[in-house]
Amino acid sequence: MFTTPFLDIPPLGAAAGTVRLPGSKSISNRVLLLAALASGTTTVYDLLDSDDTRVMLDALAALGCSVERAGDTLRIEGLGGRLKTPSASLFLGNAGTAMRPLTAALALLGGEFELRGVPRMHERPIGDLVDALTQLGCRVDYLGNPGYPPLQIHPVALDDLQLDAPIRVRGDVSSQFLTALLLALPLAARRDIVIDVVGELISKPYIEITLNLLARFGITVQREGWQRFTIPAGSQYRSPGDIHVEADASSASYFIALGAIAEGTGIRIEGVGAESIQGDIRFIDAARQMGARVDSGPNWLAISRGAWPLRAIDIDANHIPDAAMTLAVMALYADGPSTLRNIASWRVKETDRIDAMANELRKLGATVEDGPDFIRVHPLPAGGWQPASIKTYDDHRVAMCFSLAAFNPDGVAVRILDPHCVAKTFPDYFETLFSVAHAPEVPVICIDGPTASGKGTLTVEVARRLGYHYLDSGTLYRVTGLAMRRAGLDAEPAHEARIADLARALPLVFSEGKVLLAGEDVSEDLRTEAAGMDASRVSALPAVRAALLALQRSFRRLPGLVADGRDMGTVIFPDAGLKVYLTASAAHRAERRYKQLISKGISTTIDSLRADLEARDLRDSSRSVAPLKPAPDARLLDNSHQTIEQSVVQVLAWWQEVQPFESA
């Protein structure tokens, strides 16, 4: 998961491969609450691991619910409709699927509870749900603005509830209000309980998910159209024992769109199929209207490009409110203006999504019209795309939608601000996208320099700040030197071919800061002065350098690479977007190395270290193959009197100079 302030996505072209999606957020949080309310133990498989499910799990734990995790499986010991904790203060982030249902359930369970969230949650309406609960006799106070969280819930005895008349709840703001009542009211079903929906019910497919899951937990709700719902007297939650969470159909929309947009052999999605119980699976109908080829089987979808450009659509998107956001970006690739209608619910989601989508689409260069409940997006022809820094508004779906803009015909990069927001539903979204996307050119920053110049530390930190991969080429040569010693060889021309064979077949793995050679952690062995000397010697052997060339270039993966060494910018990545030659005087480098070794209890002298460094510099700079020297277009950085942080800031500033986003 990317936790950087921004993520730069280079221009992308083709895409092909298979993705497996995380579990559905809508199903996951409903299942967690039902399992907690039910009697018995429920084993949940394939639960989504995200911010929203974590806040629900934290809340259930605070309420006394026992949860055991074993890998991807959870065992939940239900409360049987009775609280173990009579009072608690719960933080629910920006999770509407936790805030709304828990409000209803706790109002009926008879405890004293405070429910809070992030500032945006305190701007998301909940008044219609609270009004419905107060009709019953529940006691809920607003701790801030009336109609919005935070809330204080006070205990009320079930015998005091007023269940004679139908409970009225608005359906035209959010379907989560009705879902919350349906999930909670079986707690009070000593007689038939009737819910009447006032106004047009939006997002009906989400209510279908709720009804389907209630049935799995023993509650059969009677429905009269979409206006009246009856929970039968005597309804009781019963654990189904085991339950599997489908992959998230809303998350599937990005990869369905990817298959429709990108050149290549297509995208296969595993974990969800056309027979999903989730309403957002109907996104495939809209994608087909736009020209995508979609095949489906049990628990899988296969998508490839069909009509191109995509066909413009005019669609009532009320039934797929979350997934429809993806259509707004697909519309950029269409043959005419596309209109999404009946989407007023976008305005009360994680952000005002109509405004957010319109604002960010315009940054790309698109013409966009919007109103209270619609958005119309005009296509962007080749030559009209602009580089843009996409503000995500702490909204996971905005971030994921706009990643698809990187497939534009103008080869324009896209910057996603606050990419971490995807953690709400799909923490590994960008990694998954990069696993199937192809970039004509992956960005590379090269940091070359002599031994002990600090290039390794600088490389790791620059890569961390950008969310890029990193390559410590010196480690590869150190491992080769270690393998050479273990094989009883020397860095001499007579052994060159055999050492090259060892380098070519190195069973090497980098894992969590460790270097594993054939499964053995050799990290400490590689940090010795002897290992550094061996690395310098084997790197002078042409056959060894050739053997490691392809291995080093294989580290060039999306979204980008920072590579350090002595010939990264001259030999390995001569086309790198930024080349830095990092150096410091031999005296300063010797002093730094001296402090490092002394701190480890290794006895040495500054004079001897300086002599070794100067000898190594001479050997590296005078070797016949790829001698140590700055690339002609490298930027020189003498860090003799700089801290690591100052060097990092300088390199990042240089990198920003060659990016197109400063004025975007």
XYZ file of C-alpha atoms in Angstrom:
664
model
C 0.000 0.000 0.000
C 1.322 3.440 -0.952
C 1.548 5.870 1.967
C 3.362 8.632 0.076
C 1.882 12.150 -0.240
C 1.418 11.514 -3.951
C 1.854 8.747 -6.492
C 2.958 9.526 -10.025
C 1.567 7.111 -12.586
C 3.544 7.233 -15.829
C 1.759 6.952 -19.174
C 0.363 3.448 -19.495
C -0.369 1.529 -22.695
C -1.370 -2.104 -22.817
C -2.748 -4.239 -20.000
C -3.170 -7.968 -19.651
C -3.317 -10.552 -16.913
C -5.353 -11.822 -13.993
C -6.370 -9.975 -10.838
C -8.024 -11.262 -7.696
C -10.073 -8.663 -5.896
C -10.505 -8.066 -2.163
C -13.792 -8.897 -0.474
C -16.818 -6.651 -0.835
C -16.974 -3.814 1.695
C -20.776 -3.824 1.627
C -20.952 -7.551 2.314
C -18.053 -7.575 4.789
C -19.417 -5.028 7.242
C -22.958 -6.408 7.044
C -21.641 -9.913 7.760
C -19.555 -8.686 10.691
C -22.520 -6.982 12.351
C -24.880 -9.891 11.731
C -22.339 -12.383 13.078
C -21.959 -10.220 16.181
C -25.721 -9.985 16.760
C -26.393 -13.674 16.109
C -26.203 -16.607 18.476
C -23.385 -19.061 17.872
C -20.025 -18.908 16.152
C -19.633 -17.665 12.591
C -16.526 -18.389 10.545
C -15.996 -15.704 7.917
C -13.823 -16.381 4.869
C -12.311 -13.827 2.444
C -13.305 -10.812 4.545
C -12.102 -7.493 3.168
C -9.130 -6.164 5.136
C -9.495 -2.386 4.924
C -9.982 0.747 6.983
C -13.769 0.330 7.016
C -13.750 -3.279 8.197
C -11.087 -2.524 10.797
C -13.202 0.186 12.428
C -16.169 -2.205 12.490
C -14.044 -4.947 14.066
C -12.651 -2.497 16.619
C -16.189 -1.424 17.482
C -17.389 -5.015 17.901
C -14.410 -5.789 20.128
C -15.240 -2.727 22.250
C -18.775 -4.092 22.606
C -17.450 -7.378 24.004
C -17.629 -9.488 20.878
C -14.979 -12.223 20.663
C -13.086 -12.243 17.349
C -10.308 -14.716 16.516
C -8.246 -14.318 13.367
C -6.389 -17.109 11.624
C -4.856 -15.851 8.397
C -7.686 -14.700 6.142
C -10.320 -16.395 8.309
C -12.218 -14.890 11.248
C -14.186 -16.709 13.950
C -16.784 -14.474 15.591
C -18.583 -15.524 18.753
C -21.959 -13.807 18.542
C -23.511 -11.778 21.335
C -26.913 -13.399 20.881
C -28.571 -9.986 20.924
C -27.231 -9.112 24.407
C -24.455 -6.632 25.114
C -21.456 -7.576 27.222
C -20.328 -3.947 27.427
C -23.038 -1.509 28.601
C -21.228 1.644 27.468
C -18.471 2.643 25.070
C -17.118 5.456 22.914
C -16.656 4.262 19.340
C -14.607 5.864 16.558
C -15.914 4.818 13.137
C -13.700 6.774 10.751
C -15.505 7.592 7.509
C -17.277 4.240 7.290
C -20.947 4.746 6.531
C -21.385 0.964 6.498
C -20.353 0.999 10.161
C -21.833 4.281 11.445
C -25.409 3.837 10.178
C -26.044 0.150 11.080
C -24.297 0.434 14.454
C -26.390 3.488 15.298
C -29.571 1.477 14.771
C -28.328 -1.672 16.507
C -26.976 0.126 19.576
C -30.140 2.198 19.919
C -32.006 -1.095 20.418
C -29.452 -2.967 22.532
C -29.914 -0.865 25.659
C -26.549 0.742 26.377
C -24.943 4.170 26.579
C -22.775 4.853 23.519
C -20.976 7.701 21.820
C -20.342 7.365 18.072
C -17.811 9.595 16.316
C -15.894 9.670 13.049
C -13.542 11.770 10.960
C -14.651 15.346 10.123
C -16.187 14.246 6.800
C -18.334 11.666 8.614
C -19.677 14.516 10.723
C -20.848 16.103 7.434
C -22.668 12.991 6.188
C -26.400 13.016 7.025
C -27.883 10.583 9.514
C -30.947 12.557 10.581
C -33.448 10.438 8.625
C -32.242 7.296 10.400
C -32.343 8.998 13.806
C -35.870 10.260 13.050
C -36.962 6.703 12.266
C -35.435 5.428 15.511
C -37.060 8.118 17.619
C -40.445 7.062 16.167
C -39.801 3.786 17.989
C -38.959 5.530 21.254
C -35.173 5.268 20.958
C -33.160 8.071 22.554
C -30.431 9.540 20.359
C -28.837 12.970 20.862
C -26.720 14.964 18.423
C -23.414 16.075 19.914
C -22.751 18.547 17.088
C -24.880 19.733 14.200
C -28.446 18.367 14.253
C -28.899 15.670 11.646
C -25.252 14.616 11.627
C -22.814 12.612 13.759
C -21.368 12.558 16.377
C -24.169 10.923 18.342
C -24.936 9.958 21.906
C -27.179 6.900 22.272
C -29.031 6.322 25.547
C -30.499 3.004 26.776
C -34.185 2.185 26.226
C -35.918 -1.032 27.304
C -37.299 -3.117 24.438
C -40.679 -3.272 26.218
C -40.915 0.524 25.965
C -40.541 0.642 22.176
C -43.537 1.698 20.063
C -43.920 -0.982 17.395
C -47.644 -0.708 16.612
C -47.381 1.744 13.737
C -45.154 1.351 10.656
C -41.737 2.956 10.962
C -41.262 5.603 8.280
C -37.831 6.269 6.781
C -36.745 8.301 3.784
C -35.272 6.325 0.934
C -34.097 9.094 -1.379
C -30.927 10.177 0.472
C -29.121 6.935 1.292
C -30.164 3.294 1.187
C -27.954 2.770 4.264
C -30.753 4.174 6.477
C -33.112 1.379 5.429
C -30.293 -1.186 5.611
C -29.521 -0.079 9.182
C -33.144 -0.606 10.249
C -33.414 -3.968 8.516
C -30.228 -5.208 10.194
C -31.195 -3.988 13.673
C -34.957 -4.393 14.064
C -34.985 -8.195 14.408
C -33.611 -7.434 17.893
C -37.085 -6.102 18.773
C -39.295 -8.427 16.701
C -41.712 -9.518 19.442
C -44.399 -8.718 16.899
C -44.368 -7.961 13.164
C -42.400 -4.786 12.504
C -43.260 -2.796 9.395
C -40.979 -0.295 7.697
C -42.458 2.120 5.154
C -40.098 3.860 2.756
C -40.941 7.495 2.096
C -40.071 8.682 -1.408
C -38.175 6.833 -4.117
C -35.753 4.243 -2.732
C -32.297 4.762 -4.247
C -29.535 2.176 -4.598
C -31.984 -0.733 -4.470
C -29.284 -3.343 -5.226
C -27.687 -2.582 -1.844
C -30.991 -3.414 -0.158
C -30.982 -6.698 -2.066
C -27.573 -7.449 -0.536
C -28.986 -6.721 2.916
C -32.040 -8.955 2.413
C -29.896 -11.766 1.016
C -27.548 -11.701 4.014
C -30.388 -11.428 6.525
C -31.801 -14.623 5.037
C -28.411 -16.302 5.521
C -28.676 -15.392 9.219
C -32.233 -16.697 9.604
C -34.262 -13.499 9.020
C -36.784 -13.664 6.168
C -38.045 -10.167 5.438
C -41.305 -9.808 3.536
C -41.199 -7.126 0.859
C -44.016 -5.296 -0.923
C -42.296 -3.692 -3.867
C -39.690 -1.241 -2.596
C -42.030 0.691 -0.311
C -42.886 -1.682 2.551
C -40.777 -4.231 4.419
C -42.031 -6.496 7.212
C -39.834 -8.262 9.754
C -41.894 -11.210 11.065
C -42.627 -11.615 14.757
C -40.207 -13.968 16.487
C -37.351 -13.319 14.052
C -34.008 -14.320 15.559
C -30.504 -14.159 14.190
C -28.926 -17.586 13.712
C -25.367 -18.062 12.614
C -24.992 -19.875 9.275
C -21.779 -21.399 10.618
C -19.551 -20.580 7.651
C -19.932 -17.681 5.249
C -17.775 -16.560 2.321
C -17.476 -12.921 1.276
C -17.648 -12.276 -2.445
C -14.984 -10.130 -4.071
C -16.007 -6.498 -4.318
C -18.034 -5.783 -7.460
C -17.460 -2.033 -7.063
C -13.701 -2.639 -7.129
C -14.192 -4.845 -10.184
C -15.421 -1.798 -12.102
C -11.895 -0.376 -12.406
C -10.566 -3.548 -13.996
C -13.619 -3.993 -16.192
C -12.935 -0.460 -17.430
C -9.237 -1.267 -17.779
C -10.004 -4.205 -20.041
C -12.299 -2.001 -22.136
C -9.766 0.838 -22.458
C -6.327 -0.731 -22.749
C -4.768 -2.476 -25.674
C -3.707 -6.054 -24.978
C -5.175 -9.483 -24.548
C -7.606 -8.432 -21.821
C -8.130 -8.687 -18.079
C -9.449 -11.657 -16.132
C -11.035 -10.903 -12.755
C -11.338 -13.690 -10.198
C -13.536 -13.712 -7.122
C -16.751 -12.330 -8.609
C -18.951 -13.277 -11.554
C -22.044 -12.027 -13.336
C -24.278 -13.923 -10.855
C -22.994 -11.875 -7.903
C -25.515 -10.741 -5.276
C -23.977 -7.257 -5.447
C -25.828 -4.645 -7.439
C -22.645 -3.068 -8.783
C -22.055 -6.172 -10.890
C -24.537 -4.555 -13.265
C -21.699 -2.224 -14.176
C -20.870 -4.843 -16.801
C -24.108 -3.926 -18.619
C -22.979 -0.306 -18.887
C -19.491 -1.396 -19.959
C -21.019 -3.548 -22.701
C -23.105 -0.577 -23.850
C -19.870 1.366 -24.221
C -18.359 -1.434 -26.307
C -16.460 -3.679 -23.895
C -16.337 -7.416 -24.535
C -17.328 -9.191 -21.312
C -17.412 -12.937 -20.693
C -18.317 -14.526 -17.368
C -18.298 -17.815 -15.551
C -18.641 -19.062 -11.987
C -16.777 -16.456 -9.941
C -14.850 -14.879 -12.828
C -15.080 -12.186 -15.484
C -12.997 -11.670 -18.624
C -12.909 -8.260 -20.300
C -11.238 -6.991 -23.451
C -11.445 -4.005 -25.729
C -14.253 -4.114 -28.280
C -15.577 -0.910 -29.801
C -12.938 1.813 -30.034
C -13.351 4.592 -29.299
C -15.857 3.590 -26.672
C -19.487 4.414 -27.385
C -21.008 7.327 -25.495
C -23.908 6.486 -23.171
C -26.803 8.224 -21.477
C -27.707 6.155 -18.412
C -29.715 6.233 -15.209
C -26.954 5.205 -12.798
C -29.017 5.148 -9.611
C -28.654 1.363 -9.345
C -24.816 1.462 -9.480
C -23.924 4.686 -7.636
C -20.395 3.698 -6.601
C -19.353 1.890 -9.767
C -20.843 4.616 -11.982
C -17.959 6.902 -11.031
C -15.757 4.717 -13.214
C -18.030 5.434 -16.187
C -17.226 9.141 -15.823
C -13.556 8.431 -16.569
C -14.375 5.893 -19.298
C -16.377 8.694 -20.931
C -13.101 10.473 -21.706
C -12.386 7.708 -24.226
C -15.857 7.760 -25.864
C -17.056 8.978 -29.277
C -19.345 11.648 -27.834
C -20.659 13.157 -24.588
C -21.834 10.672 -21.934
C -24.427 11.501 -19.280
C -24.887 9.831 -15.888
C -28.289 10.638 -14.375
C -30.109 10.150 -11.073
C -26.914 10.259 -9.021
C -27.901 12.764 -6.321
C -26.608 10.284 -3.713
C -23.070 11.070 -4.921
C -23.314 14.351 -3.022
C -23.567 12.674 0.416
C -20.858 10.057 0.020
C -17.252 10.220 1.286
C -17.147 13.594 -0.468
C -19.460 15.454 -2.836
C -18.601 13.132 -5.673
C -20.338 15.095 -8.425
C -18.263 18.177 -7.632
C -15.118 16.111 -7.098
C -15.383 14.222 -10.398
C -16.236 17.374 -12.334
C -13.329 19.327 -10.845
C -10.714 16.651 -11.493
C -11.962 15.756 -14.989
C -11.620 19.425 -15.929
C -8.001 19.372 -14.728
C -7.309 16.720 -17.357
C -8.702 19.065 -20.015
C -12.238 17.684 -20.294
C -15.423 19.672 -20.760
C -17.854 18.690 -17.990
C -21.407 19.759 -17.194
C -22.964 18.923 -13.846
C -26.100 19.564 -11.845
C -27.882 18.441 -8.673
C -28.195 14.834 -9.846
C -26.251 14.411 -13.089
C -22.864 14.751 -14.726
C -22.130 14.988 -18.454
C -18.583 14.287 -19.619
C -17.293 15.172 -23.071
C -14.546 12.993 -24.529
C -10.936 14.147 -24.620
C -9.436 13.797 -28.104
C -5.768 13.096 -28.720
C -3.831 16.296 -28.256
C -6.165 17.613 -25.588
C -4.971 15.765 -22.490
C -3.199 17.729 -19.772
C -0.977 16.471 -16.928
C -2.912 16.790 -13.683
C -2.449 16.423 -9.958
C -5.672 14.691 -8.961
C -7.064 15.746 -5.601
C -8.713 12.694 -4.050
C -10.727 14.344 -1.241
C -9.919 11.376 1.030
C -12.199 9.370 -1.274
C -10.926 5.967 -2.317
C -13.079 5.797 -5.437
C -11.822 9.121 -6.799
C -8.243 7.839 -6.518
C -8.966 4.527 -8.213
C -11.095 6.032 -11.010
C -8.502 8.560 -12.079
C -5.687 6.025 -12.288
C -7.388 4.966 -15.544
C -6.605 8.374 -17.038
C -2.970 7.236 -17.371
C -3.998 5.195 -20.446
C -4.554 8.395 -22.440
C -3.419 8.674 -26.079
C -1.157 11.679 -25.432
C 1.201 9.796 -23.127
C 0.450 12.177 -20.254
C 1.328 11.124 -16.717
C -1.171 11.410 -13.842
C -0.390 12.317 -10.243
C -2.712 10.890 -7.556
C -2.597 12.902 -4.342
C -2.942 10.979 -1.063
C -2.999 7.510 -2.665
C -3.328 5.976 0.811
C -7.066 6.761 0.739
C -7.659 3.539 -1.240
C -7.091 1.695 2.067
C -10.781 2.254 2.776
C -11.725 -0.642 0.486
C -8.759 -1.804 -1.629
C -5.393 -1.268 0.119
C -3.384 -2.928 -2.662
C -5.238 -1.324 -5.561
C -2.248 0.358 -7.173
C -0.022 -2.693 -6.774
C -2.765 -4.750 -8.444
C -3.082 -2.252 -11.284
C 0.671 -2.202 -11.846
C 0.769 -6.006 -11.937
C -1.277 -6.046 -15.161
C -0.452 -2.680 -16.737
C 2.396 -2.014 -19.134
C 4.233 1.297 -19.356
C 6.196 2.138 -22.490
C 8.755 3.746 -20.190
C 9.057 3.223 -16.416
C 10.639 6.231 -14.659
C 14.151 5.717 -13.295
C 16.347 7.835 -11.047
C 20.013 6.820 -11.008
C 22.282 7.665 -8.084
C 25.900 6.776 -8.809
C 29.016 7.538 -6.841
C 32.101 6.158 -5.147
C 32.165 3.858 -2.144
C 30.911 5.306 1.163
C 29.394 8.377 -0.488
C 26.033 7.573 1.118
C 24.290 6.662 -2.121
C 22.645 3.552 -0.640
C 21.000 5.453 2.200
C 20.006 8.251 -0.167
C 18.511 5.799 -2.669
C 16.368 4.015 -0.102
C 14.973 7.275 1.264
C 14.235 8.825 -2.138
C 12.486 5.608 -3.189
C 10.438 5.620 -0.001
C 9.331 9.220 -0.499
C 8.190 8.493 -4.068
C 6.778 5.006 -3.507
C 9.278 3.599 -6.017
C 11.194 0.340 -6.047
C 14.907 0.541 -5.380
C 17.963 -1.281 -6.585
C 21.155 -1.511 -4.573
C 23.441 -2.785 -7.292
C 26.294 -2.990 -4.833
C 24.388 -5.703 -2.980
C 24.246 -7.780 -6.158
C 27.995 -7.540 -6.545
C 28.534 -8.226 -2.846
C 26.386 -11.375 -3.097
C 28.355 -12.416 -6.164
C 31.581 -11.883 -4.251
C 30.242 -13.941 -1.341
C 29.202 -16.746 -3.681
C 32.646 -16.582 -5.293
C 34.397 -16.996 -1.928
C 32.130 -19.867 -0.915
C 32.923 -21.581 -4.197
C 36.661 -21.247 -3.532
C 37.227 -18.847 -6.449
C 39.142 -15.565 -6.775
C 38.346 -12.418 -8.777
C 40.917 -13.303 -11.411
C 40.517 -13.618 -15.195
C 41.072 -17.361 -14.911
C 37.916 -17.716 -12.804
C 35.857 -15.059 -14.609
C 33.602 -17.428 -16.553
C 32.775 -19.552 -13.500
C 32.013 -16.448 -11.390
C 29.773 -15.142 -14.172
C 27.873 -18.427 -14.150
C 27.369 -18.051 -10.383
C 26.117 -14.473 -10.847
C 23.716 -15.464 -13.606
C 22.002 -18.085 -11.413
C 22.040 -16.333 -8.031
C 19.126 -17.691 -5.920
C 18.649 -14.202 -4.484
C 15.616 -12.772 -2.673
C 15.167 -9.346 -1.060
C 12.663 -9.601 1.781
C 11.770 -7.001 4.428
C 15.225 -5.469 4.462
C 16.970 -8.846 4.421
C 19.046 -10.427 1.663
C 18.433 -14.153 1.299
C 20.833 -16.352 -0.666
C 19.344 -19.788 -1.278
C 17.100 -19.111 1.714
C 19.947 -18.074 4.015
C 19.978 -14.585 5.498
C 23.358 -13.202 4.445
C 22.642 -9.541 5.266
C 25.341 -9.285 7.928
C 27.917 -11.080 5.774
C 27.431 -8.456 3.075
C 28.108 -5.503 5.384
C 31.758 -6.360 6.056
C 34.689 -4.482 4.562
C 35.860 -7.728 2.946
C 32.521 -8.077 1.156
C 32.878 -4.534 -0.143
C 36.362 -5.245 -1.464
C 35.177 -8.439 -3.174
C 32.288 -6.537 -4.762
C 34.697 -3.997 -6.189
C 36.912 -6.738 -7.615
C 34.177 -8.862 -9.227
C 32.545 -5.757 -10.712
C 35.724 -5.228 -12.739
C 35.193 -8.556 -14.546
C 33.353 -7.932 -17.862
C 31.656 -11.340 -17.928
C 30.254 -10.824 -14.429
C 28.918 -7.385 -15.309
C 27.224 -8.827 -18.388
C 25.699 -11.630 -16.315
C 24.172 -9.146 -13.868
C 22.989 -6.673 -16.510
C 19.605 -8.283 -17.176
C 19.034 -8.902 -13.462
C 19.566 -5.237 -12.669
C 17.294 -4.052 -15.473
C 14.535 -6.369 -14.261
C 14.125 -4.122 -11.220
C 12.618 -1.452 -13.502
C 8.980 -1.908 -12.525
C 5.963 0.323 -12.062
C 5.535 2.890 -10.714
C 9.282 3.644 -10.886
C 12.789 2.777 -9.748
C 15.605 4.472 -7.854
C 18.877 2.678 -8.599
C 22.226 3.196 -6.943
C 25.625 1.995 -8.030
C 28.623 3.066 -10.048
C 27.341 2.691 -13.596
C 23.570 2.973 -13.268
C 23.402 6.145 -15.335
C 26.194 5.281 -17.769
C 25.534 1.612 -18.586
C 22.462 0.068 -16.928
C 19.877 2.847 -17.384
C 21.381 5.378 -19.837
C 17.860 6.691 -20.588
C 17.034 7.462 -16.931
C 14.969 10.596 -16.344
C 17.337 11.855 -13.652
C 20.966 10.962 -13.041
C 22.755 12.027 -9.900
C 26.449 11.607 -9.235
C 26.889 11.656 -5.479
C 30.302 12.194 -4.033
C 32.206 13.473 -1.035
C 35.872 13.913 -0.296
C 37.814 10.819 0.692
C 38.430 12.403 4.089
C 34.718 12.868 4.778
C 33.863 9.404 3.520
C 36.554 7.842 5.694
C 35.267 9.718 8.729
C 31.705 8.469 8.123
C 32.852 4.896 7.635
C 35.003 5.129 10.767
C 32.015 6.186 12.884
C 29.918 3.337 11.469
C 32.527 0.689 12.215
C 33.373 1.989 15.687
C 29.652 1.965 16.581
C 29.651 -1.741 15.691
C 32.688 -2.432 17.861
C 35.031 -2.875 14.883
C 38.519 -1.499 15.499
C 40.035 0.563 12.667
C 41.696 3.912 11.920
C 40.619 6.807 9.757
C 43.927 6.805 7.894
C 43.639 3.148 6.896
C 40.026 3.607 5.810
C 40.937 6.635 3.736
C 43.750 4.727 2.062
C 41.382 1.835 1.261
C 38.772 4.203 -0.182
C 41.291 6.019 -2.352
C 42.642 2.708 -3.635
C 39.133 1.497 -4.405
C 38.268 4.770 -6.159
C 41.350 4.404 -8.339
C 40.541 0.798 -9.189
C 36.880 1.584 -9.951
C 37.660 4.631 -12.076
C 40.433 2.991 -14.083
C 38.799 -0.343 -14.909
C 38.451 -1.028 -18.634
C 34.718 -1.849 -18.490
C 32.219 0.733 -17.200
C 34.699 2.792 -15.198
C 33.337 4.879 -12.345
C 32.541 8.319 -13.718
C 29.563 10.663 -13.920
C 27.233 10.302 -16.869
C 27.543 13.311 -19.202
C 24.048 14.491 -18.190
C 24.364 13.662 -14.467
C 23.809 16.308 -11.822
C 26.716 16.479 -9.403
C 25.931 16.420 -5.697
C 28.791 16.806 -3.233
C 27.369 15.865 0.155
C 30.576 16.372 2.153
C 28.818 18.971 4.275
C 25.205 17.818 3.868
C 22.933 15.691 5.998
C 21.079 12.816 4.380
C 17.848 14.819 4.617
C 19.404 17.743 2.734
C 20.578 15.391 0.005
C 17.131 13.786 -0.224
C 15.455 17.177 -0.538
C 17.859 18.177 -3.307
C 17.311 15.010 -5.341
C 13.528 15.252 -4.970
C 13.659 18.891 -6.070
C 15.621 17.915 -9.172
C 13.102 15.156 -9.884
C 10.204 17.596 -9.627
C 11.934 19.850 -12.151
C 11.597 17.158 -14.809
C 7.975 16.320 -13.950
C 4.996 18.014 -15.654
C 2.913 18.525 -12.509
C 4.238 21.733 -10.973
C 1.735 23.962 -12.756
C -1.008 21.347 -12.944
